[in-house]
């Protein structure tokens, strides 16, 4: 069949043959003219379906032919589905329904096409936006996709998809603008005021909130303009000029001194004159002041406590202060018996966590509340047992080791607290490793090449009998010796010998339940890649998995011991790594650093692959306790000469990592799929 | 035949090491008490270690101090091939003679100069030990090849720099090296000071300089989350220079700040967003 398009007159003939149009006094001239513009393949498909339909009924044939002529260009590839949908509709409900079904199909497919071109999904902008927001001032915000745009002051929800703008770039910009305005709510005091007295006077709460959000957006836009003028211009362009009726209010709220109270005042005024619905602005998110205030109140209480505790420690270290013994805990400055001109001067001496708390309080309240500046009393420590006794009852075998655990609340060790078992690592399909190797063949090759370059520096050994280079010093000496008549040495060459990197690395792999799925796959793939790369380097390395279930069930799975080779057995154990229970991290760090420290190398490195913070069954290990214990364990490792590094897949920015590993000793990867690509690079940086 | 030929050795050849004498004041804006501490260390003959992220003014500070103290300056950029001989010196064959050539360290000791070893952690461990006798009460440099024991004159001063943000476990400085130095912590200057520096060095107006500093501050919050390190003052100065030469600010910032910092798409896009938000 030739690829030449059919001309209108040829199409007319073909249609007439198929549909016997001349007998019915219909003309194929119009559809033929429309079809002329299509590519040959599509023309043939239309003719095909017209013929098929005509076998059912002439009228159906005509309907398909004439509609296809109009719509085929828009349908393209979907023409076949379209025609089948039409035939189905005819079978079920007759000719009229068929026309309707066909038109609807086309409309839906047009909408889909538009959508895929111009709309933007949350997933597509998440990484970019979360970095953008992270760079802005203030407390870190978690980004989550959801139904509508709003924030509770800690999490920022954004719609799953945006298509209000006319093109993709516009929709991306819109995401940024919405997110920035929500950030501004938390940064510039939208929630520092109680709006309920005003909101309560409106018959329709939803409408009231919409106006509040709109007025706040006017005020916040001006706040943004002061810090990020370029972005404020983008917002102004996005929304266009304010409607005339709102222009004066917008100007008023743009005054630098305006606060959320002014927005409420605008609402009161509007309420008096009678308010309709707000005009629709795509860039203004929703407000839920009750939810936000709840989160905020909990945070303020939490951070006040953090701050007081830290001040307590400070006071105790001061010696002169008796805060812990004093019944009514006077403020620190008064305690020290001197006037502190700057009430925040004390804060500079605080540990980072407490400084963060203080900053956060400043952001919430504009000032640090006086009660936060009183040191806390001595914390009463209560042992939390219960479930654990119950679980312990189920254990029959003897643990391989016991470890102490650090309880920050009582500032003391819990002795023999964790029961550690070395378990047999499950065996997986070692074909899986072969699959990964061939899938990533290119990556593995390039990583190996780069790693080979790292493999130990060459150490020149001078004054050798043979070697790759001439030893100039020796030559010169020999020459001088010969001249002065003494016997020259024959050792005249430099031999380059590779010196050992002398590095042992322990990979500690999180096998907690939360890694199930992508994260687990990514961990296993990364390990394959790492093994391939490290084999090229010759560093000594081991891989252990860890998981567990309360302190009496801390399990360690040897995947590759230092002595093991990267062989079929190791490969199938990597393939067999699976998501299990919880992440009691401290005990795993202690056990594995114990193994690592026995390695006879100059440098020792402990790399943790995990997907989030330490956690265990029951509320105890979760949160601060687990972080403090893990931090303690890492410090102990450091004292033994072990450096730690953590690679975390945590989509929600791991804010606890600096506390655990110190700055620059961790990497956060927001997408598990990127782990294999990144891990080799991280290892190279870490040991290069 | 003269004496040096008889031993196969010639007098020191003072060619390759550039001893820089600064005639005009290198611009440096103090951010703390570093001028006083450095001057005091110089007076007491103590070596100094400058710690800080890249591009925050360490090199400039040393140049400034060399000018202030009226001492010549020798700078060595350390790298992992740097050998002891590269620092101390070696014999060369010139014509029919063997000639000794001082390395930069020896030359600095002889001249009573400030010797600045930039990025000392890059040098190999066996190289760094040659500075040990210079950095304790001996204040001397044994030049083993020549059997010479060079005592440092009072004006000689050793300065090293080091970026603690370094991630390689193999490149940590040994405590025995570290503990010989008076240390000065450098960081990016405070907002207003940094703006003044960027304005002065880059030749841009106050408003542009402030915006650049604002942008720099935003990128520094991405450290550990997409970036290994935020934009240093040096990058801000570069952007300012491009702007001063007539480039649009956003284009200049993309070229001088965003691109050098990040390769990864999300981070690059976020940096672009930050640039357009600030300008
Ligand atoms: N306090 C300062 N006063 C004057 N100029 C400064 C100051 N801080 C930074 N600069 C500017 O920043 C530029 C980079 O500084 P410099 O080269 O001294 O950085 P560095 O700390 O030595 O960086 P690296 O660790 O990468 O060598 C200087 O050329 C200068 O323009
Ligand atoms: Mg420098």
XYZ file of N, CA and C in Angstrom, chain A residues 184-359:
528
model
N 4.257 31.983 54.308
C 4.174 33.323 54.882
C 3.154 33.373 56.033
N 2.089 32.577 55.941
C 1.130 32.528 57.053
C 1.833 32.127 58.345
N 2.719 31.132 58.233
C 3.383 30.667 59.455
C 4.495 31.625 59.870
N 5.021 32.359 58.916
C 6.176 33.207 59.180
C 5.764 34.598 59.665
N 4.675 35.111 59.136
C 4.306 36.504 59.420
C 3.025 36.612 60.238
N 2.780 35.637 61.072
C 1.823 35.837 62.159
C 0.346 35.700 61.855
N -0.039 34.923 60.867
C -1.476 34.721 60.655
C -2.112 34.010 61.845
N -1.337 33.162 62.495
C -1.926 32.352 63.561
C -1.604 32.862 64.957
N -1.014 34.065 65.032
C -0.702 34.554 66.365
C -1.923 35.212 66.997
N -2.988 35.350 66.253
C -4.173 36.030 66.775
C -5.328 35.036 66.789
N -6.259 35.221 67.697
C -7.425 34.334 67.748
C -8.560 34.940 66.916
N -8.874 34.349 65.786
C -9.884 34.952 64.914
C -11.318 34.547 65.288
N -11.452 33.646 66.271
C -12.786 33.104 66.538
C -13.826 34.162 66.890
N -13.508 35.180 67.715
C -14.550 36.176 68.016
C -15.158 36.778 66.743
N -14.304 37.060 65.755
C -14.822 37.630 64.514
C -15.544 36.559 63.695
N -14.911 35.407 63.535
C -15.512 34.356 62.705
C -16.882 33.970 63.250
N -17.010 33.973 64.580
C -18.260 33.559 65.220
C -19.436 34.444 64.845
N -19.135 35.642 64.373
C -20.225 36.558 64.062
C -20.731 36.400 62.643
N -20.091 35.537 61.896
C -20.518 35.329 60.517
C -21.472 34.137 60.478
N -22.542 34.262 59.732
C -23.464 33.125 59.651
C -22.819 31.940 58.934
N -21.961 32.224 57.992
C -21.379 31.160 57.178
C -19.870 31.124 57.448
N -19.419 30.100 58.199
C -18.012 30.038 58.595
C -17.087 29.893 57.386
N -17.494 29.059 56.428
C -16.668 28.846 55.237
C -16.405 30.170 54.524
N -17.498 30.957 54.378
C -17.345 32.232 53.684
C -16.432 33.165 54.484
N -16.612 33.150 55.784
C -15.776 34.002 56.636
C -14.303 33.628 56.479
N -14.047 32.334 56.497
C -12.652 31.883 56.380
C -12.059 32.260 55.029
N -12.895 32.192 53.989
C -12.409 32.553 52.655
C -11.999 34.025 52.627
N -12.800 34.874 53.280
C -12.423 36.300 53.315
C -11.170 36.517 54.146
N -11.095 35.813 55.250
C -9.906 35.942 56.106
C -8.664 35.560 55.302
N -8.765 34.433 54.592
C -7.625 33.978 53.791
C -7.263 35.014 52.727
N -8.268 35.587 52.112
C -8.003 36.557 51.047
C -7.324 37.808 51.614
N -7.881 38.343 52.723
C -7.274 39.542 53.313
C -5.853 39.255 53.776
N -5.667 38.082 54.375
C -4.322 37.734 54.810
C -3.367 37.646 53.618
N -3.869 37.125 52.500
C -2.980 37.011 51.336
C -2.532 38.395 50.865
N -3.421 39.388 51.032
C -3.029 40.750 50.647
C -1.907 41.256 51.552
N -2.080 41.013 52.833
C -1.087 41.476 53.796
C 0.243 40.718 53.598
N 0.126 39.396 53.440
C 1.331 38.569 53.352
C 2.110 38.858 52.075
N 1.375 39.189 51.011
C 2.057 39.517 49.763
C 3.021 40.680 49.998
N 2.563 41.652 50.787
C 3.433 42.794 51.070
C 4.614 42.374 51.946
N 4.366 41.453 52.895
C 5.475 40.969 53.732
C 6.514 40.272 52.856
N 6.028 39.478 51.907
C 6.938 38.774 51.000
C 7.718 39.780 50.165
N 7.006 40.842 49.731
C 7.660 41.832 48.873
C 8.884 42.429 49.559
N 8.812 42.566 50.874
C 9.936 43.169 51.583
C 11.149 42.244 51.563
N 10.928 40.927 51.563
C 12.060 39.993 51.613
C 12.429 39.422 50.261
N 11.410 39.131 49.474
C 11.625 38.462 48.196
C 10.865 39.211 47.094
N 11.401 40.375 46.721
C 10.640 41.226 45.794
C 10.315 40.532 44.470
N 11.217 39.711 43.978
C 10.971 39.053 42.690
C 9.750 38.162 42.774
N 9.637 37.455 43.880
C 8.520 36.547 44.052
C 7.218 37.323 44.203
N 7.283 38.455 44.921
C 6.077 39.264 45.094
C 5.575 39.747 43.736
N 6.512 40.090 42.859
C 6.081 40.510 41.511
C 5.382 39.375 40.782
N 5.913 38.164 40.958
C 5.263 37.025 40.312
C 3.847 36.836 40.849
N 3.686 37.023 42.149
C 2.354 36.872 42.729
C 1.417 37.915 42.129
N 1.905 39.148 42.059
C 1.057 40.219 41.532
C 0.662 39.928 40.082
N 1.616 39.424 39.306
C 1.295 39.098 37.920
C 0.274 37.975 37.864
N 0.440 37.003 38.739
C -0.443 35.850 38.736
C -1.884 36.244 39.029
N -2.084 37.111 40.023
C -3.454 37.417 40.412
C -4.062 38.516 39.557
N -3.231 39.302 38.858
C -3.736 40.447 38.120
C -4.100 41.545 39.099
N -4.585 42.710 38.559
C -4.934 43.791 39.481
C -6.107 43.370 40.370
N -6.122 43.842 41.616
C -7.253 43.539 42.500
C -8.512 44.155 41.921
N -9.681 43.546 42.091
C -10.919 44.168 41.649
C -11.063 45.533 42.331
N -11.687 46.483 41.630
C -11.768 47.862 42.132
C -12.283 47.905 43.558
N -13.267 47.063 43.872
C -13.882 47.122 45.194
C -12.898 46.720 46.292
N -11.850 46.005 45.932
C -10.921 45.504 46.952
C -9.607 46.271 46.970
N -9.407 47.120 45.967
C -8.087 47.739 45.801
C -7.684 48.537 47.031
N -8.626 49.292 47.604
C -8.274 50.126 48.749
C -7.883 49.254 49.942
N -8.652 48.191 50.173
C -8.343 47.283 51.277
C -6.953 46.676 51.085
N -6.678 46.235 49.840
C -5.377 45.614 49.563
C -4.257 46.590 49.886
N -4.442 47.855 49.485
C -3.405 48.845 49.748
C -3.238 49.040 51.249
N -4.349 49.053 51.972
C -4.298 49.265 53.410
C -3.540 48.121 54.101
N -3.862 46.896 53.677
C -3.238 45.742 54.321
C -1.770 45.576 53.916
N -1.365 46.305 52.887
C 0.030 46.209 52.450
C 0.940 47.110 53.276
N 0.371 47.878 54.196
C 1.220 48.714 55.060
C 2.164 47.816 55.849
N 3.402 48.267 56.031
C 4.339 47.384 56.735
C 3.895 47.054 58.166
N 3.140 47.957 58.812
C 2.766 47.689 60.197
C 1.544 46.785 60.301
N 0.879 46.479 59.177
C -0.368 45.725 59.256
C -0.128 44.348 59.868
N -1.094 43.870 60.653
C -1.000 42.534 61.240
C -2.291 41.776 60.917
N -2.340 40.536 61.391
C -3.537 39.735 61.162
C -4.763 40.423 61.763
N -4.542 41.211 62.824
C -5.666 41.929 63.432
C -6.303 42.878 62.417
N -5.485 43.470 61.562
C -6.041 44.370 60.544
C -6.903 43.611 59.549
N -6.488 42.381 59.223
C -7.317 41.581 58.323
C -8.661 41.311 58.969
N -8.655 41.038 60.271
C -9.913 40.792 60.975
C -10.764 42.058 61.007
N -10.094 43.208 61.151
C -10.837 44.461 61.147
C -11.525 44.669 59.792
N -10.814 44.322 58.721
C -11.412 44.438 57.387
C -12.648 43.537 57.289
N -12.555 42.366 57.910
C -13.691 41.452 57.867
C -14.887 42.036 58.610
N -14.604 42.641 59.769
C -15.687 43.220 60.557
C -16.415 44.286 59.735
N -15.606 45.094 59.044
C -16.199 46.167 58.247
C -17.057 45.585 57.129
N -16.519 44.561 56.494
C -17.231 43.917 55.391
C -18.535 43.321 55.895
N -18.457 42.734 57.077
C -19.650 42.102 57.647
C -20.750 43.141 57.851
N -20.358 44.358 58.271
C -21.354 45.396 58.500
C -22.045 45.799 57.209
N -21.266 45.903 56.112
C -21.901 46.328 54.855
C -22.510 45.136 54.118
N -22.266 43.938 54.587
C -22.845 42.750 53.945
C -21.863 42.149 52.948
N -21.485 40.917 53.181
C -20.462 40.285 52.349
C -21.048 39.205 51.467
N -20.624 39.177 50.239
C -20.976 38.078 49.354
C -19.858 37.051 49.384
N -19.742 36.266 48.325
C -18.639 35.319 48.247
C -17.379 36.054 47.833
N -16.249 35.477 48.187
C -14.996 36.079 47.732
C -14.841 35.835 46.239
N -14.198 36.779 45.554
C -13.837 36.466 44.165
C -12.864 35.288 44.188
N -12.824 34.562 43.106
C -12.004 33.362 43.086
C -10.567 33.687 42.697
N -9.640 33.399 43.578
C -8.225 33.579 43.247
C -7.507 32.249 43.392
N -6.858 31.824 42.325
C -6.205 30.508 42.354
C -5.051 30.462 43.347
N -4.469 31.622 43.657
C -3.238 31.576 44.460
C -3.491 31.610 45.967
N -4.753 31.797 46.360
C -5.041 31.894 47.788
C -5.463 30.533 48.325
N -4.740 30.018 49.271
C -5.074 28.724 49.868
C -6.174 28.862 50.904
N -6.490 27.766 51.568
C -7.541 27.777 52.577
C -6.930 28.019 53.954
N -7.785 28.314 54.928
C -7.332 28.534 56.299
C -8.128 27.632 57.227
N -7.430 27.004 58.156
C -8.136 26.282 59.208
C -7.520 26.699 60.535
N -7.938 27.853 61.046
C -7.245 28.405 62.210
C -7.333 27.497 63.425
N -8.409 26.749 63.565
C -8.528 25.892 64.749
C -7.456 24.818 64.739
N -7.329 24.138 63.582
C -6.315 23.084 63.479
C -4.920 23.682 63.692
N -4.692 24.828 63.078
C -3.375 25.444 63.179
C -3.063 25.831 64.618
N -4.062 26.363 65.291
C -3.807 26.805 66.660
C -3.576 25.624 67.605
N -4.219 24.518 67.288
C -3.997 23.318 68.095
C -2.534 22.859 67.975
N -2.096 22.744 66.731
C -0.714 22.322 66.482
C 0.266 23.301 67.119
N -0.074 24.558 66.984
C 0.815 25.596 67.483
C 0.906 25.538 69.008
N -0.226 25.342 69.655
C -0.225 25.301 71.110
C 0.604 24.118 71.603
N 0.437 22.956 70.932
C 1.203 21.779 71.341
C 2.692 22.047 71.173
N 3.013 22.723 70.078
C 4.420 22.985 69.809
C 4.993 23.938 70.845
N 4.226 24.975 71.160
C 4.734 25.958 72.116
C 4.990 25.280 73.461
N 4.071 24.398 73.866
C 4.256 23.704 75.140
C 5.517 22.854 75.084
N 5.665 22.141 73.949
C 6.801 21.248 73.798
C 8.108 22.044 73.851
N 8.123 23.131 73.121
C 9.375 23.863 73.015
C 9.705 24.649 74.265
N 8.655 25.083 74.934
C 8.895 25.724 76.223
C 9.576 24.728 77.146
N 9.088 23.472 77.095
C 9.675 22.441 77.957
C 11.128 22.185 77.583
N 11.390 22.095 76.283
C 12.774 21.870 75.823
C 13.680 22.970 76.350
N 13.202 24.175 76.210
C 13.998 25.322 76.592
C 14.245 25.322 78.094
N 13.208 25.038 78.863
C 13.356 25.050 80.315
C 14.323 23.963 80.758
N 14.205 22.803 80.114
C 15.103 21.718 80.487
C 16.561 22.115 80.218
N 16.762 22.714 79.051
C 18.124 23.101 78.683
C 18.660 24.144 79.648
N 17.803 25.077 80.028
C 18.247 26.117 80.950
C 18.577 25.502 82.306
N 17.853 24.462 82.623
C 18.088 23.759 83.867
C 19.493 23.172 83.892
N 19.835 22.527 82.772
C 21.167 21.938 82.656
C 22.223 23.022 82.786
N 21.957 24.113 82.103
C 22.884 25.230 82.122
C 23.069 25.729 83.551
N 21.940 25.830 84.243
C 21.972 26.327 85.610
C 22.784 25.376 86.487
N 22.571 24.074 86.268
C 23.289 23.098 87.076
C 24.786 23.197 86.818
N 25.140 23.418 85.553
C 26.557 23.509 85.220
C 27.171 24.772 85.808
N 26.345 25.808 85.884
C 26.807 27.081 86.418
C 27.313 26.947 87.847
N 26.725 26.003 88.561
C 27.157 25.809 89.932
C 26.489 26.782 90.872
N 26.564 28.045 90.529
C 26.030 29.043 91.460
C 24.514 29.031 91.492
N 23.906 28.468 90.462
C 22.453 28.502 90.417
C 21.873 27.238 91.041
N 20.835 27.399 91.775
C 20.244 26.232 92.415
C 18.903 25.896 91.813
N 18.761 26.087 90.517
C 17.448 25.962 89.895
C 16.777 24.635 90.226
N 17.554 23.559 90.159
C 16.934 22.268 90.331
C 16.444 22.067 91.762
N 17.078 22.754 92.672
C 16.668 22.570 94.060
C 15.618 23.594 94.466
N 15.642 24.723 93.791
C 14.759 25.814 94.178
C 13.303 25.491 93.863
N 12.449 25.769 94.812
C 11.055 25.373 94.643
C 10.363 26.133 93.521
N 10.592 27.426 93.407
C 9.758 28.121 92.414
C 10.544 28.590 91.196
N 11.719 28.037 90.988
C 12.474 28.238 89.759
C 12.438 29.678 89.249
N 13.181 30.558 89.876
C 13.197 31.935 89.360
C 13.905 31.980 88.023
N 13.667 33.024 87.234
C 14.325 33.111 85.928
C 15.841 33.127 86.122
N 16.506 32.665 85.070
C 17.945 32.512 85.169
C 18.684 33.795 85.510
N 18.314 34.861 84.823
C 19.028 36.106 84.987
C 18.969 36.535 86.455
N 17.791 36.406 87.055
C 17.623 36.814 88.436
C 18.471 35.924 89.352
N 18.471 34.635 89.027
C 19.246 33.682 89.794
C 20.704 34.077 89.909
N 21.252 34.423 88.739
C 22.674 34.741 88.718
C 22.925 36.042 89.459
N 21.861 36.688 89.872
C 21.985 37.889 90.680
C 22.532 39.066 89.911
N 22.316 39.068 88.593
C 22.801 40.228 87.835
C 21.768 40.599 86.788
N 21.896 41.830 86.324
C 20.977 42.286 85.304
C 21.482 41.819 83.946
N 20.663 41.115 83.223
C 21.052 40.754 81.862
C 20.363 41.743 80.932
N 21.151 42.609 80.288
C 20.520 43.630 79.452
C 19.694 43.001 78.326
N 20.212 41.916 77.765
C 19.478 41.254 76.687
C 18.913 39.954 77.246
N 17.589 39.866 77.329
C 17.002 38.676 77.944
C 17.337 37.416 77.171
N 17.774 37.569 75.903
C 18.045 36.381 75.099
C 19.512 35.981 75.131
N 20.295 36.776 75.861
C 21.733 36.502 75.869
C 22.010 35.073 76.327
N 21.233 34.613 77.329
C 21.409 33.260 77.834
C 21.252 32.224 76.742
N 20.373 32.529 75.799
C 20.024 31.533 74.786
C 21.229 31.152 73.939
N 22.170 32.074 73.794
C 23.315 31.787 72.935
C 24.131 30.624 73.479
N 24.038 30.410 74.777
C 24.851 29.357 75.374
C 24.178 27.995 75.274
N 22.969 27.956 74.713
C 22.200 26.708 74.723
C 22.653 25.735 73.641
N 22.392 24.458 73.858
C 22.669 23.477 72.799
C 21.742 23.726 71.606
N 22.123 23.220 70.423
C 21.385 23.554 69.198
C 19.887 23.259 69.280
N 19.509 22.117 69.888
C 18.090 21.772 69.925
C 17.305 22.839 70.672
N 17.870 23.324 71.763
C 17.172 24.328 72.548
C 17.156 25.665 71.815
N 18.237 25.952 71.094
C 18.232 27.189 70.303
C 17.146 27.155 69.244
N 17.005 25.984 68.626
C 15.935 25.838 67.633
C 14.590 26.082 68.294
N 14.398 25.497 69.461
C 13.141 25.669 70.180
C 12.899 27.144 70.453
N 13.966 27.838 70.869
C 13.814 29.249 71.179
C 13.454 30.033 69.925
N 14.099 29.689 68.811
C 13.799 30.391 67.554
C 12.354 30.157 67.169
